CSV table of C-alpha atoms in Angstrom, one decimal:
chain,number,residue,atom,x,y,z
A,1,UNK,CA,-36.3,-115.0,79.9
A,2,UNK,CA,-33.5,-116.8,78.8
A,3,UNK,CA,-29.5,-116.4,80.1
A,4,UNK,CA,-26.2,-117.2,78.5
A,5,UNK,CA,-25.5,-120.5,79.7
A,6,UNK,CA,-22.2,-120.7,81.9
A,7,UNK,CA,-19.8,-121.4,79.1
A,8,UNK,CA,-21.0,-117.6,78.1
A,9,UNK,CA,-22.4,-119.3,75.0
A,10,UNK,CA,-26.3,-118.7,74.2
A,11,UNK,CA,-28.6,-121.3,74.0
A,12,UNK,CA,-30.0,-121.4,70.5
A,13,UNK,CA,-33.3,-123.2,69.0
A,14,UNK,CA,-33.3,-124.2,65.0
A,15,UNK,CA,-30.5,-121.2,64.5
A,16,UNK,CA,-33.1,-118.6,66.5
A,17,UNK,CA,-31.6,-116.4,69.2
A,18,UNK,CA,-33.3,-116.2,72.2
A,19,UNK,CA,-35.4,-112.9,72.6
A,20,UNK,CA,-36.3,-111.3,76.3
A,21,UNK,CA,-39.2,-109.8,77.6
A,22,UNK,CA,-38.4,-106.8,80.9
A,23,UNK,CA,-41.1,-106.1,84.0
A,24,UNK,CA,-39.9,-103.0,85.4
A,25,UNK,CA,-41.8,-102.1,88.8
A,26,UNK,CA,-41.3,-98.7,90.7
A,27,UNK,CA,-37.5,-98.0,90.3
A,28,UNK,CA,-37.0,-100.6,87.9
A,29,UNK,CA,-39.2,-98.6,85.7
A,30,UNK,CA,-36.0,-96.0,85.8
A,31,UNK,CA,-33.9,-99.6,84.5
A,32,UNK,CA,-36.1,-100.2,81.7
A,33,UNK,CA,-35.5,-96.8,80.2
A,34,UNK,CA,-32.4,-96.8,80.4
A,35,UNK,CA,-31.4,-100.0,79.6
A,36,UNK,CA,-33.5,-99.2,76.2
A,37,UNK,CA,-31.0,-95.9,75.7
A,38,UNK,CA,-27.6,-97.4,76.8
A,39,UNK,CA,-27.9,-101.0,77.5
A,40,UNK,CA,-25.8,-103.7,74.9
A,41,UNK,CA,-27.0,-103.1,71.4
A,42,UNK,CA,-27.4,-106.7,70.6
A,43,UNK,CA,-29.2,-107.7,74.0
A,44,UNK,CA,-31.4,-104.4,73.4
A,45,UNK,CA,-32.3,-105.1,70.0
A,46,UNK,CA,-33.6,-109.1,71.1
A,47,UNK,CA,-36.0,-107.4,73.6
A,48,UNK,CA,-39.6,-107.2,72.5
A,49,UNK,CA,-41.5,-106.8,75.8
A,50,UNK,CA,-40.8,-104.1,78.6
A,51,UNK,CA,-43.9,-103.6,80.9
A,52,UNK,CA,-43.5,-100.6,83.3
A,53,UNK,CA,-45.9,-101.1,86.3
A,54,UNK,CA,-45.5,-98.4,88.3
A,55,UNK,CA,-43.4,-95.7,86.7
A,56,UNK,CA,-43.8,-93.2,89.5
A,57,UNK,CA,-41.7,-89.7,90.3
A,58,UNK,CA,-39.7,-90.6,93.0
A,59,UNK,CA,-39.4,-86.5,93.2
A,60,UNK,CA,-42.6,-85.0,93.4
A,61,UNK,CA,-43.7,-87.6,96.4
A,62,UNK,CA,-40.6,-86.3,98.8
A,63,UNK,CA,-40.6,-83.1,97.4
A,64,UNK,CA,-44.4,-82.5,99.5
A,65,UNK,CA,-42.6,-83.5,103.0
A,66,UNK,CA,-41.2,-80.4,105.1
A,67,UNK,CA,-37.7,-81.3,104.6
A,68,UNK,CA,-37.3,-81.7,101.2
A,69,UNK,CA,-35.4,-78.8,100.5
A,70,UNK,CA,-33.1,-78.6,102.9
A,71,UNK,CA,-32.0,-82.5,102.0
A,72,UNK,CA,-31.6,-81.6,98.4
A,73,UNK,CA,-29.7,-78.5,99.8
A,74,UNK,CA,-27.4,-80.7,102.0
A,75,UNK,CA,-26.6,-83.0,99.1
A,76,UNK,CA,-25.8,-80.4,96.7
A,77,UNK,CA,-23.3,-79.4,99.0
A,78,UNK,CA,-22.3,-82.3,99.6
A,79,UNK,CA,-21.7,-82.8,95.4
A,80,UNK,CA,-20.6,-79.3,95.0
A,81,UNK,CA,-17.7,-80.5,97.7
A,82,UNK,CA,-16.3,-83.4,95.8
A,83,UNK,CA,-18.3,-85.5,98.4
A,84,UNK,CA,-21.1,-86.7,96.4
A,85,UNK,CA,-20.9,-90.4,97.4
A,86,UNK,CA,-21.4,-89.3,101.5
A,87,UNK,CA,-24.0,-91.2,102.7
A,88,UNK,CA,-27.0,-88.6,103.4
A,89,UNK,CA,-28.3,-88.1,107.1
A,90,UNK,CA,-30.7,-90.8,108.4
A,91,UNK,CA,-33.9,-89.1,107.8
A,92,UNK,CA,-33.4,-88.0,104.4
A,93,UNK,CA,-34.0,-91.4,103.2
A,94,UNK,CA,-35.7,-94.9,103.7
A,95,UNK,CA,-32.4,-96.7,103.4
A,96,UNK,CA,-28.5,-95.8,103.7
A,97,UNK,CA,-27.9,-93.2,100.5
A,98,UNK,CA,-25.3,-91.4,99.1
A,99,UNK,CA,-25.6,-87.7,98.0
A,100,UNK,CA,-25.3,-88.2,94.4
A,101,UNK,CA,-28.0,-91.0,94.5
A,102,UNK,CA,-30.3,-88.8,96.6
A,103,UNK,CA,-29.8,-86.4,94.0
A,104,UNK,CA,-30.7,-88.7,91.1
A,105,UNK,CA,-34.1,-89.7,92.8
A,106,UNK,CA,-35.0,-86.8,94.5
A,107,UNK,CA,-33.4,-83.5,92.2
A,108,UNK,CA,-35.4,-81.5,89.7
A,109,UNK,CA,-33.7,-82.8,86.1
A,110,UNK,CA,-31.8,-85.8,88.3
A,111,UNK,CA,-30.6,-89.0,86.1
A,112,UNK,CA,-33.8,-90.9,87.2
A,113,UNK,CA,-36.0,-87.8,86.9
A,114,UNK,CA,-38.1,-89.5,84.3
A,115,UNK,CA,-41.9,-89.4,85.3
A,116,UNK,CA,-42.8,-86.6,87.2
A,117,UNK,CA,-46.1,-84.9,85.9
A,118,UNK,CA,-44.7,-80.8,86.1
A,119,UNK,CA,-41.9,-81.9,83.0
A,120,UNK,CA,-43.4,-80.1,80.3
A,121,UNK,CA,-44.2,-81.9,77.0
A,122,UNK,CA,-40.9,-81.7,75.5
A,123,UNK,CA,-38.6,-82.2,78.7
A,124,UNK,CA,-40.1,-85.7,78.9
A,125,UNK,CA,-40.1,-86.5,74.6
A,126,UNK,CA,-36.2,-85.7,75.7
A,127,UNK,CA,-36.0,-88.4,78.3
A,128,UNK,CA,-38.1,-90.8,76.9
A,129,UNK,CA,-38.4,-89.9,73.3
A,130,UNK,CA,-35.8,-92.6,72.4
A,131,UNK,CA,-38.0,-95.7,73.5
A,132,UNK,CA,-40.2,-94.9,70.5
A,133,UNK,CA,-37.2,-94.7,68.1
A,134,UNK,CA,-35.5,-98.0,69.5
A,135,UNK,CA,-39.0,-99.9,69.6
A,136,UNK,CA,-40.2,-99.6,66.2
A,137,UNK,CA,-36.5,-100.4,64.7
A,138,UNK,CA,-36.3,-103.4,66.5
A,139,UNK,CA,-39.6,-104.8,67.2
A,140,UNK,CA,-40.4,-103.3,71.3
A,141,UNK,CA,-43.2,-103.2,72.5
A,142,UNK,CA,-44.3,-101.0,75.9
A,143,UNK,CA,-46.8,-101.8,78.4
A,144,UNK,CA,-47.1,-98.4,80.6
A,145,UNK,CA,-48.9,-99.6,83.7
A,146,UNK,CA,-50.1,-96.6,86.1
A,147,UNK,CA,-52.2,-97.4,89.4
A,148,UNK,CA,-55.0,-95.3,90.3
A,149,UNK,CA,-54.3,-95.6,93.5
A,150,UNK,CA,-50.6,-95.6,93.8
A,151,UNK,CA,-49.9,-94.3,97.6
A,152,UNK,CA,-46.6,-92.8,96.1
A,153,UNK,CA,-48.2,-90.4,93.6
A,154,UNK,CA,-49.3,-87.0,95.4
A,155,UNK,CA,-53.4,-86.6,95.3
A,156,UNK,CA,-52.6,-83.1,92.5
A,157,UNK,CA,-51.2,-85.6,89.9
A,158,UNK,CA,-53.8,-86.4,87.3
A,159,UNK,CA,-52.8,-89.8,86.4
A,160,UNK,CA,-54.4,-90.7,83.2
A,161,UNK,CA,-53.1,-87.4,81.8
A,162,UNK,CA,-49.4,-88.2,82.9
A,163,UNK,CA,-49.5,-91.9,81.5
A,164,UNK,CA,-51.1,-90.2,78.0
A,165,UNK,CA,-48.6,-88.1,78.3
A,166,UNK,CA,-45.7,-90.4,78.9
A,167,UNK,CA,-46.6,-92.6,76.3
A,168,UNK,CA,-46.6,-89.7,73.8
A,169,UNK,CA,-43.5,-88.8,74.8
A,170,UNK,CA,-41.9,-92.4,74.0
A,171,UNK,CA,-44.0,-92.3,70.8
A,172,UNK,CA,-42.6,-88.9,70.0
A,173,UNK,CA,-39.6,-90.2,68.1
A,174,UNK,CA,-41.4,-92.6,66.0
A,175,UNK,CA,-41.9,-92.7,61.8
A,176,UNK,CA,-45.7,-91.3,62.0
A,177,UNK,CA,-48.3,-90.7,64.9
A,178,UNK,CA,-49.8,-94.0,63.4
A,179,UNK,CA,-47.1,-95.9,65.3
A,180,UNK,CA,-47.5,-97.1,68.1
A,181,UNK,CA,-44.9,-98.5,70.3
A,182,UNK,CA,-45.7,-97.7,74.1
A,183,UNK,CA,-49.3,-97.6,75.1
A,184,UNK,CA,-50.8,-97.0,78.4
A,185,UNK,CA,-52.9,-99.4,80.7
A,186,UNK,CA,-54.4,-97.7,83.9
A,187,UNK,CA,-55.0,-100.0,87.0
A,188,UNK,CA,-57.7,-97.5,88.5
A,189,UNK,CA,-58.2,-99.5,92.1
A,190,UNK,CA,-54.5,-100.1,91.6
A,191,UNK,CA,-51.8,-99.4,94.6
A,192,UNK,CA,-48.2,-99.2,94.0
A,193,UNK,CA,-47.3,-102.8,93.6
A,194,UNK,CA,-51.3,-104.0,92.8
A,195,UNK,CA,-51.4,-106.2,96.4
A,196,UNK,CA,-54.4,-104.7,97.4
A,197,UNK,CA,-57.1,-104.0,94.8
A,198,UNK,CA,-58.9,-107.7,93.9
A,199,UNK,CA,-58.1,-108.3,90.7
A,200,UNK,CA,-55.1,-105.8,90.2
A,201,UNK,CA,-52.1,-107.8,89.9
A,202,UNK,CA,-54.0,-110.6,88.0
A,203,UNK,CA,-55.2,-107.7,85.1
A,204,UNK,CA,-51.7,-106.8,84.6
A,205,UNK,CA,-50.5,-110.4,84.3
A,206,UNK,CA,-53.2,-110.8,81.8
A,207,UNK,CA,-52.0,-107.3,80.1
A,208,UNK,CA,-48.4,-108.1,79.6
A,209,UNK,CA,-49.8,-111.9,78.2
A,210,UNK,CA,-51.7,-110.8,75.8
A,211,UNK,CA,-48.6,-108.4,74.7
A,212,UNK,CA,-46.6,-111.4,74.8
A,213,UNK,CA,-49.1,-113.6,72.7
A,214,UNK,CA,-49.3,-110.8,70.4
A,215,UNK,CA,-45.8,-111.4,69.2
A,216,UNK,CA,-44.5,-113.1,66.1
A,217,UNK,CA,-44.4,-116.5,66.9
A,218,UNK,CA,-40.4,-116.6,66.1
A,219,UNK,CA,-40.2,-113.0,68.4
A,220,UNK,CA,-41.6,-115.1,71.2
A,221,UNK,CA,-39.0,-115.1,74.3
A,222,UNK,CA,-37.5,-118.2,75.4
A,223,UNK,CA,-38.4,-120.3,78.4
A,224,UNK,CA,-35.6,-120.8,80.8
């Protein structure tokens, strides 16, 4: 990856501007796609690689435990108050959260409610349909890493089906079905962050390489 230097001016090679490759994992997965939909045109447009390794619900996990429903219920209050950035009781949550961020995570439709397997077909072409659109305008290309063994994804979710069906959704928006922007790359021994299947995290590596060797030569990001 390559940053503006500290002058705010961009190091340039032979007139080329730098291009940027993204590895979103877990959460950042939630980043990636959004970045893609709202981030600077220009920085968007110079980014040819995003792999998403992990791109679990963080919904459908919590939403199994006993009191799920009764946190979402406290933070809608909370919201419907005018007191959505309260932080949310202790055991709601992992780590100190407000209500309207529990609510983003955690809510059926919230702002990070991207990859949970019960959105129907067109709910997720809605949320993700724009990577497809983006990506073959400017060159993207997705790696959609999912683990087959991802302690985070509930034991009901068929997980090839959800990554098809995630990558057809960011495909959905494309010029024909013969293009191809985001395609999917199951990790079947994989955990959530690959540290404990042999081989795991080395496959993905090799995965997002190959996407990255795959590029045009002058589409190639920059070495810091």
């Amino acid at each position: 990856l390559t940053w503006p230097c500290d002058d705010g001016e961009e190091e340039e090679e032979d007139g080329v501007e730098p291009t940027f490759a993204l590895v979103g994992h877990s959460t950042g997965c939630q980043n990636s796609v959004h970045f893609v939909k709202y981030g600077q045109e220009d920085l968007v447009k110079r980014t040819k690689v995003i792999a998403l390794q992990a791109p679990v619900s963080d919904r459908e996990g919590p939403s199994q435990e006993p009191q799920y429903n009764s946190n979402i219920e406290h933070a809608r209050k909370l919201k419907k108050e005018g007191n959505e950035n309260e932080i949310m009781p202790r055991s709601a949550f992992w780590a100190p959260i407000t209500a309207s961020r529990f609510l983003s995570l955690q809510d059926v439709g919230g702002d990070d409610d991207f990859f949970s397997s019960d959105l129907n077909r067109e709910e997720m072409k809605d949320k993700l349909g724009h990577i497809g659109k983006v990506g073959e305008e400017y060159g993207l290309n997705v790696l959609v890493a999912y683990s087959g063994d991802d302690e985070y994804v509930p034991e009901f979710v068929d997980k090839e089906q959800l990554v098809d069906k995630m990558c057809f959704a960011m495909n959905s928006q494309c010029s024909s079905s013969s293009v191809k922007v985001a395609r999917p790359f199951m990790i079947p021994t994989g955990n959530h962050n690959l540290s404990k299947g042999e081989g795991d995290a080395e496959r993905f590596v090799e995965a997002v390489g190959e996407m990255l060797s795959n590029l045009p030569k002058q589409s190639l990001p920059a070495e810091q």
